[in-house]
XYZ file of C-alpha atoms in Angstrom:
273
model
C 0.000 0.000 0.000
C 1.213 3.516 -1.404
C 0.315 7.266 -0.999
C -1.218 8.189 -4.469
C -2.248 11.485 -3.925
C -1.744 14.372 -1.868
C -4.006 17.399 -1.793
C -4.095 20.914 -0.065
C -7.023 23.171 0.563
C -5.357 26.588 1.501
C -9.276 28.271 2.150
C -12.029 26.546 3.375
C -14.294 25.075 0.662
C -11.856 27.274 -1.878
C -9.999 24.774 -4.891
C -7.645 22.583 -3.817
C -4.558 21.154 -5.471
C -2.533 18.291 -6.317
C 0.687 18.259 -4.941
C 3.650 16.106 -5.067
C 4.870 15.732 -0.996
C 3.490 17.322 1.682
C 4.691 18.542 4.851
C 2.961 17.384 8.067
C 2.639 19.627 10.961
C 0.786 18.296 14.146
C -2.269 20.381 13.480
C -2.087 18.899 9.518
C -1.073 19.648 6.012
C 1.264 22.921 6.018
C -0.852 25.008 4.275
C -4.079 23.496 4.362
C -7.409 25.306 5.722
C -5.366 28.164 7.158
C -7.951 30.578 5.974
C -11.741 31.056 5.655
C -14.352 32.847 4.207
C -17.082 34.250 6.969
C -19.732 36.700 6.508
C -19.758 39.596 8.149
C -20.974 38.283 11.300
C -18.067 35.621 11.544
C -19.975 32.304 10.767
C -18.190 30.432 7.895
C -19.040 29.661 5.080
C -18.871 26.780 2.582
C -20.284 25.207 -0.609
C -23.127 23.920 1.292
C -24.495 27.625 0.880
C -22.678 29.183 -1.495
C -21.369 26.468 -4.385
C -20.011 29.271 -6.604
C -16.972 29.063 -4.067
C -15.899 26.197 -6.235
C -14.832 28.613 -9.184
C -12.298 30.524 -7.021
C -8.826 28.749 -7.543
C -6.130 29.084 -4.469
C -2.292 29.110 -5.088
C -0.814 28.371 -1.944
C 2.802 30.763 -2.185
C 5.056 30.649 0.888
C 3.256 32.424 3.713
C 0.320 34.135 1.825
C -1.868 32.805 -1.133
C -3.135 33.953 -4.213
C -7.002 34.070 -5.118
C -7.628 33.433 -9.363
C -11.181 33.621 -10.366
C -11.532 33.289 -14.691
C -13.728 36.414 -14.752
C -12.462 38.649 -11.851
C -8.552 38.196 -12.422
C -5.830 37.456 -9.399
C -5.455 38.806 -6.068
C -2.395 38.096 -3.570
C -3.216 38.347 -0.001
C -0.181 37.825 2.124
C -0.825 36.453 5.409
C -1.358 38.873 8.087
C 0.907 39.989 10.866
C 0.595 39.944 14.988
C -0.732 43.079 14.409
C -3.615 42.416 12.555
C -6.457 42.524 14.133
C -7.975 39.468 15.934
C -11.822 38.481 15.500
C -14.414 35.686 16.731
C -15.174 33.594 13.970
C -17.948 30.392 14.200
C -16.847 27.073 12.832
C -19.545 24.088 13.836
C -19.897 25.370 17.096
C -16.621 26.042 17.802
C -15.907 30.071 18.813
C -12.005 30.711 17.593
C -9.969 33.959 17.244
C -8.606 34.225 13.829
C -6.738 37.266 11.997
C -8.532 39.408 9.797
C -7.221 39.335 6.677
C -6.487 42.573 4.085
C -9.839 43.599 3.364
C -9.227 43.889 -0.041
C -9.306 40.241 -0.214
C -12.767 40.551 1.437
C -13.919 42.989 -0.749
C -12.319 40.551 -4.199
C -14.745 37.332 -2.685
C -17.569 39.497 -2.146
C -17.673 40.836 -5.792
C -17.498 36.914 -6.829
C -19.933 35.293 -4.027
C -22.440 38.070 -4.252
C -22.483 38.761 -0.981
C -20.741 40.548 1.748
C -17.947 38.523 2.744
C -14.657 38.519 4.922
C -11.125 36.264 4.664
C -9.768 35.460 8.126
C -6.449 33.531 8.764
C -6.191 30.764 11.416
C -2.074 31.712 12.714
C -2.061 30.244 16.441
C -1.201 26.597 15.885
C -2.270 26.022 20.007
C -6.405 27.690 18.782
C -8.965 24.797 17.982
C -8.388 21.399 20.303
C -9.724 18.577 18.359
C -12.576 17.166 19.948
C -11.362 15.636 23.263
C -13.864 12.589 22.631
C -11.918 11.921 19.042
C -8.299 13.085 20.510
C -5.673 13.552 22.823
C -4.496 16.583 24.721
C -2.358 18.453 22.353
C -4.220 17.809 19.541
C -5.105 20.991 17.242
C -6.943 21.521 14.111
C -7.303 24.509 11.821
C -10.463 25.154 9.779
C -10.932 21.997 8.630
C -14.095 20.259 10.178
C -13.074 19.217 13.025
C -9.896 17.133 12.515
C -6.657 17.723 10.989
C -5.903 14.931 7.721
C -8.968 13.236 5.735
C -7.426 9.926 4.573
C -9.316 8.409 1.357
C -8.679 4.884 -0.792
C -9.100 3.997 -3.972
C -10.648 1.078 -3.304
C -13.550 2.257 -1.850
C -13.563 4.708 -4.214
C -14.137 1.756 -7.015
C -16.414 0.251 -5.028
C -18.835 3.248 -5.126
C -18.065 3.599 -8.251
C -19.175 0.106 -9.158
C -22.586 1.115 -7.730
C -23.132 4.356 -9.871
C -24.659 5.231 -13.087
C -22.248 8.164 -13.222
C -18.194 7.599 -11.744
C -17.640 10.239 -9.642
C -13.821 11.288 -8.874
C -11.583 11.559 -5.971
C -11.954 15.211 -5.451
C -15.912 15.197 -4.314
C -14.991 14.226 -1.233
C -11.914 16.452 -0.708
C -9.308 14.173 1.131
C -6.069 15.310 2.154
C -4.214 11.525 1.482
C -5.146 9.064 -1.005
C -4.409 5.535 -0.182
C -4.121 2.577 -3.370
C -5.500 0.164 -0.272
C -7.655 -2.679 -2.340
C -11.188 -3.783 -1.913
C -13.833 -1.770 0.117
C -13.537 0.211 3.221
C -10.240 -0.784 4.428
C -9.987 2.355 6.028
C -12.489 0.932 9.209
C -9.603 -1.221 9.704
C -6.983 0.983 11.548
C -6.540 2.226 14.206
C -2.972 3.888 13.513
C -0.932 3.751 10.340
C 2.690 5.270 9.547
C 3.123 6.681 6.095
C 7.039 7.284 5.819
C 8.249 8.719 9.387
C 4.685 10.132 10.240
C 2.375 8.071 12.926
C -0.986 8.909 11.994
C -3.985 7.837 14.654
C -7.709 7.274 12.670
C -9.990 9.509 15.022
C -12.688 8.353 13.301
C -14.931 8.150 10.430
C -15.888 11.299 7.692
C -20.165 11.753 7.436
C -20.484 12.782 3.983
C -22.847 16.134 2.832
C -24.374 17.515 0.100
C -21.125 18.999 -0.984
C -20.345 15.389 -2.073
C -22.836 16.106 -5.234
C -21.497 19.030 -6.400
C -18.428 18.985 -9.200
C -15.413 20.224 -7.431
C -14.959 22.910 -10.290
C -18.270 24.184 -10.855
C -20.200 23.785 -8.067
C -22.964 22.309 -10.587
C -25.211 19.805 -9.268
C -24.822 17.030 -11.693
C -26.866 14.589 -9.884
C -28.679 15.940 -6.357
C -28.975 12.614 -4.829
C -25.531 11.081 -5.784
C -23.090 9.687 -4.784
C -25.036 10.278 -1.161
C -27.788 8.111 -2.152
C -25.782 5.172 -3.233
C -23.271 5.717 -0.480
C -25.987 5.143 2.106
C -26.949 2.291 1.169
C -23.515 0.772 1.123
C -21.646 2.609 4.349
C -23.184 4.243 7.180
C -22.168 4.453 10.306
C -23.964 3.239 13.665
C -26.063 6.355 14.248
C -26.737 6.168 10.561
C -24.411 8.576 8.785
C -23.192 8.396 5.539
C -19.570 7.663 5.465
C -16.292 7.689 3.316
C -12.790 7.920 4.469
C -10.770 8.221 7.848
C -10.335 11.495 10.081
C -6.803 11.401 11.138
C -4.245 12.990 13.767
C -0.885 13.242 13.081
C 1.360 12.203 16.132
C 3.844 13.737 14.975
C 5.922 16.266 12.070
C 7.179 14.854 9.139
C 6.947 14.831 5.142
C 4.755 12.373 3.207
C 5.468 12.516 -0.730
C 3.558 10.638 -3.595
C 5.238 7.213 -3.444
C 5.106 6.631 0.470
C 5.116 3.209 1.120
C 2.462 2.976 4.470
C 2.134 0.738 7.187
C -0.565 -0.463 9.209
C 0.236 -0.083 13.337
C -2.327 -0.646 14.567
C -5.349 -2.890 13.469
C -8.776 -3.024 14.909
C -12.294 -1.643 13.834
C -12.663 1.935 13.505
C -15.204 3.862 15.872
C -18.092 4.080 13.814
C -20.111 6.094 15.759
């Protein structure tokens, strides 16, 4: 079993990208889900409310990014200083203080989303505990849901795939690693797994959304009811979610590259609560 792909999500529900290695920090991906779009208020936002967030393209460069839209050009937003101001933002129902980012920025998203918007950057590693049921002290997330790596295979991937009219790719369900493990759901299997020098512990399993049926690129709607129709009939969890792929915690720093040969620790069934 091999690392296949790697992918980073520098914004919240922005593009992500392909990339070749990847360097692992203890709260996750360098680089990944270090900013988000809120409204004005400070709740985030997503694709769940606003799919046109799929057309804006993110270029993760050093310590700031830059935004590409095909209609509305570039903008660079560097990532703000201590002196920036702070700000309560929501995410879920966690309350976090984030930087506010060069309104500008704010003011280049709101012309695209139609709608008032802000870019805040997540810069105190120590900011979000994961959830203490899922982790350990000293575990941290960004803005990602709730946990810092989504680990995906291919082989439950095919197996979906198998099952639909229409294939779907990787990128609907936005994983950070992508496993060539064979056969279905192999994933429920681990408990913690070492991809090069990096321990990784599986917190627990991903519930899928509706931004599962929306093209990664678009934001179009091929299908409303897949791939979350199909999926729930073939893997839900105990309390009945619909599942696919493996939250995971890093235990520790380290680089993971395309190629990665991986390991399974730890065996034993997944918490699929």
């Amino acid at each position: 079993m091999k690392v296949v792909e790697l992918y980073r999500y520098p914004v919240k529900s922005l593009r992500g990208h392909a990339v070749p290695s990847a360097d692992i920090e203890t709260m996750g991906m360098e680089g990944d889900r270090r900013w988000m779009v809120v409204d004005k208020d400070g709740q985030f936002l997503t694709i769940r409310q606003i799919p046109a967030m799929t057309t804006i393209d993110v270029e993760h460069r050093g310590t700031g990014i830059l935004l590409k839209h095909d209609r509305h050009g570039s903008h660079a937003v560097e990532a703000p200083g201590s002196g920036a101001a702070l700000r309560q933002v929501k995410i879920w129902k966690d309350m976090v203080v984030a930087r506010s980012a060069d309104p500008a920025a704010g003011a280049y998203l709101s012309a695209i989303l139609g709608r008032p918007v802000d870019l805040v950057y997540f810069d105190d590693p120590k900011n979000r505990p994961v959830d203490p049921e899922f982790g350990q002290p000293g575990d941290y997330v960004g803005f990602a849901d709730g946990f810092p790596l989504l680990i995906a295979t291919t082989g439950s991937l095919d197996h979906l795939n198998s099952h639909l009219a229409r294939p779907i790719e990787m990128a609907r369900f936005r994983p950070n690693i992508v496993l060539d493990a064979e056969g279905a759901w192999p994933e429920d299997n681990w408990k913690t797994i070492r991809i090069g020098a990096v321990a990784l512990r599986i917190a627990k399993p991903c519930s899928r959304c509706v931004i599962t049926t929306r093209d990664p690129h678009s934001g179009e709607q091929p299908d409303p009811r897949e791939p979350l129709q199909t999926l729930g009939k073939l893997h839900r969890s105990a309390k009945g979610g619909i599942i696919f792929g493996q939250n995971a915690i890093p235990n520790n720093a380290g680089t993971i590259s395309i190629g990665d040969a991986v390991e399974v620790v730890e065996a034993g069934v997944s918490n699929l609560t």
